[in-house]
Coordinates of C-alpha atoms in Angstrom, one line a residue:
X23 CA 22.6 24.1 9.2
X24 CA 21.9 21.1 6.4
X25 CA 22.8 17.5 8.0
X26 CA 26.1 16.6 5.8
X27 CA 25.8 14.1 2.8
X28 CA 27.5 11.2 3.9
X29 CA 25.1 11.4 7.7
X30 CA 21.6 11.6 5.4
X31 CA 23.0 8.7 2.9
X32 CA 23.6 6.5 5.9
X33 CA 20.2 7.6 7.5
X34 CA 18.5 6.7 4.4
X35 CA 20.6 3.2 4.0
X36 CA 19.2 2.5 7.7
X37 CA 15.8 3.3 6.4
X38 CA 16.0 1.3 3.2
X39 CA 17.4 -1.4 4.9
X40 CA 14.6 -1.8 7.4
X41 CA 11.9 -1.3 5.3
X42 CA 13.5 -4.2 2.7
X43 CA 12.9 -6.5 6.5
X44 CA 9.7 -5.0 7.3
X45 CA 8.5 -6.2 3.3
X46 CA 9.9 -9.3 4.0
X47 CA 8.5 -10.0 7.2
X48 CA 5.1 -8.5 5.2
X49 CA 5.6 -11.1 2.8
X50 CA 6.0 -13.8 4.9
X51 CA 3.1 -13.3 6.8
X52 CA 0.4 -12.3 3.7
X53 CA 1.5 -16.0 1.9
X54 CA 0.3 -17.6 5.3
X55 CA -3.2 -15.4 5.5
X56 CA -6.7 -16.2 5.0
X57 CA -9.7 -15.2 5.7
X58 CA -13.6 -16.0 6.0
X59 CA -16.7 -15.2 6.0
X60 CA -20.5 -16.4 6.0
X61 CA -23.2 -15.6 3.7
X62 CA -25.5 -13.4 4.7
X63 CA -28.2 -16.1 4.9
X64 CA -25.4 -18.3 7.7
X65 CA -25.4 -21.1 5.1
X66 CA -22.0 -21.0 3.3
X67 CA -18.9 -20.3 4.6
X68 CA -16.0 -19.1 2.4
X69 CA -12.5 -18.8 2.7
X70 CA -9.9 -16.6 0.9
X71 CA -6.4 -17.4 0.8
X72 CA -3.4 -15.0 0.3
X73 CA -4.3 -13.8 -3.5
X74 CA -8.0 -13.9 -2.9
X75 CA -8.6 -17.9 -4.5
X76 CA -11.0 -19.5 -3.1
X77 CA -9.6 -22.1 -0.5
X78 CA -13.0 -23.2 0.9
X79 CA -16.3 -23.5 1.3
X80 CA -18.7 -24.8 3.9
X81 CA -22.0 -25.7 3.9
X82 CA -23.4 -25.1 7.7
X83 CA -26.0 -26.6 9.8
X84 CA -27.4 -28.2 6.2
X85 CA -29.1 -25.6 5.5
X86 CA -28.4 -26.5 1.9
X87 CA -30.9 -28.6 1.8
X88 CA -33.6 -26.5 1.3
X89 CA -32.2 -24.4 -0.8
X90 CA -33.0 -23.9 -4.5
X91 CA -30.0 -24.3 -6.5
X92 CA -29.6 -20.6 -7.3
X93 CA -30.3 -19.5 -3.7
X94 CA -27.1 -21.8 -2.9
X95 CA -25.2 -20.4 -5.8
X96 CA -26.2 -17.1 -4.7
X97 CA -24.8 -17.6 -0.9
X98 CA -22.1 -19.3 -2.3
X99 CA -20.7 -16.4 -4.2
X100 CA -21.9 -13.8 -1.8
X101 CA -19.6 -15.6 1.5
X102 CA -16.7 -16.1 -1.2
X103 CA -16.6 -12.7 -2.5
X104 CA -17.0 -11.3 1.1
X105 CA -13.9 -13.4 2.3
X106 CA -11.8 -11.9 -1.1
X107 CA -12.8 -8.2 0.1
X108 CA -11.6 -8.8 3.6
X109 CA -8.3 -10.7 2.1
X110 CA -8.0 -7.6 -0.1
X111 CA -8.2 -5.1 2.7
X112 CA -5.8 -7.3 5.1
X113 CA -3.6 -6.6 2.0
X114 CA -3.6 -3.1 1.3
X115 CA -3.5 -2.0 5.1
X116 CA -0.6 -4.6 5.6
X117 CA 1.1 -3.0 2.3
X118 CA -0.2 0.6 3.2
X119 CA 3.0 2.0 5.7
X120 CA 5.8 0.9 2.4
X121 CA 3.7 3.7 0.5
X122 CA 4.1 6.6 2.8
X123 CA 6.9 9.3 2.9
X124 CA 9.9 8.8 5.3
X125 CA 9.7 10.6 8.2
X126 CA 13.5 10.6 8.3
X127 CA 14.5 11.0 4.9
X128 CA 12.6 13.9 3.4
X129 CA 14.2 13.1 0.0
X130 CA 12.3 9.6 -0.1
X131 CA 8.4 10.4 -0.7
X132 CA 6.6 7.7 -1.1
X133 CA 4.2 6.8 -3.9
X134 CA 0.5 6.2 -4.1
X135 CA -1.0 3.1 -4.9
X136 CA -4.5 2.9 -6.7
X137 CA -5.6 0.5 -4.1
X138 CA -9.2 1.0 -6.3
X139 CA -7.0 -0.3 -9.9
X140 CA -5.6 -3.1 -7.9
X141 CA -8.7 -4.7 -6.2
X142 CA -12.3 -3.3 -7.5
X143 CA -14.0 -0.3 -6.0
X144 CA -15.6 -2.6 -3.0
X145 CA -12.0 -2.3 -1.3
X146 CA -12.7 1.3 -0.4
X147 CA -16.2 1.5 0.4
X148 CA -17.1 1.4 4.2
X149 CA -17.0 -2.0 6.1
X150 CA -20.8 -3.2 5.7
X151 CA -20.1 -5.5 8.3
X152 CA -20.5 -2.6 11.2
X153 CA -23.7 -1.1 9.6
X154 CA -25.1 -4.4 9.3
X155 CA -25.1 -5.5 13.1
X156 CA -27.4 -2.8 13.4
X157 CA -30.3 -4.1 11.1
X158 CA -30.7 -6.9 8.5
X159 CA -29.6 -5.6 5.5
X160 CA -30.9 -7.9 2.5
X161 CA -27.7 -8.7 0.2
X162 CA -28.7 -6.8 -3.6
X163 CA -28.8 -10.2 -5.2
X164 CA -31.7 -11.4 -3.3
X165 CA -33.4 -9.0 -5.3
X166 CA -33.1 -10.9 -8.5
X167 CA -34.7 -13.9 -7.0
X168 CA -38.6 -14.2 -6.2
X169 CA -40.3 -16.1 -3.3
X170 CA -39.5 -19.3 -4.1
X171 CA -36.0 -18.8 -4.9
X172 CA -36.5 -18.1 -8.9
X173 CA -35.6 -15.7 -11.1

C-alpha cells in the first residue's frame, strides 16, 4: 500500500529542509577553507583559498636563491596549481552528497554535476600525491627546461 500524499509531502519538506542546513553549514565552512601544497622541488609553498585564488606563497629554506628565474616561476606555478586541485576536490566531495538521490523521497533524484566542466580534467584524475611517495616522479614541466635551468 502507497504512503498517503500529505505523509510523503511532509517526508520530503523534512528532507528539503535539512538539506537547505546541511548547504548552509557547507557554505559556511568552504568560505573558511584553504589549502597548500609544496612544489615538487620543496621550494615554494602555495596556498589556495576557497575559490581556488592564490592566498600565498612561500619561499622555503632559500632555496630560491639558486634558482634560475624560470626554475622559480616553474615551482611557483607547479605548488599553486597543486593547492587549486586539492581546494577543487575539497569542493566537489564537500558538494558531492546535495547531488545524490534521496533515499527517502524516491520522487527527488538528484542531478549530476560535470565536476570535469566546472574545474578542468585534473579534478578527476587519480591523486598523484599517493603514487608519488613511492618514487620521485619528475613534474612534466621540468622537461622543458635543460640542465642549467633554460629553455
Amino acid at each position: 500500500m502507497t504512503e498517503p500524499l500529505e505523509k510523503r509531502l511532509e517526508k520530503a519538506m523534512a528532507e528539503l529542509q535539512a538539506a537547505q542546513e546541511a548547504v548552509a553549514r557547507t557554505e559556511r565552512e568552504l568560505r573558511t577553507a584553504s589549502f597548500a601544497a609544496l612544489s615538487s622541488d620543496r621550494a615554494v609553498r602555495a596556498t589556495a583559498g576557497p575559490q581556488g585564488e592564490l592566498t600565498g606563497i612561500e619561499f622555503l629554506e632559500n632555496k630560491y636563491r639558486d634558482m634560475s628565474p624560470q626554475e622559480l616561476a616553474a615551482s611557483v606555478l607547479e605548488a599553486a596549481s597543486a593547492a587549486r586541485l586539492k581546494m577543487n576536490r575539497h569542493v566537489m566531495k564537500a558538494m558531492a552528497p546535495f547531488a545524490e538521490p534521496s533515499s527517502n523521497v524516491p520522487e527527488l533524484k538528484g542531478f549530476e554535476l560535470d565536476w570535469e566542466r566546472i574545474f578542468g580534467p585534473e579534478v578527476l584524475r587519480e591523486d598523484d600525491e599517493d603514487s608519488a611517495r613511492g618514487g620521485r616522479a619528475v613534474p612534466a614541466w621540468r622537461d622543458a627546461l635543460g640542465e642549467e635551468g633554460e629553455d
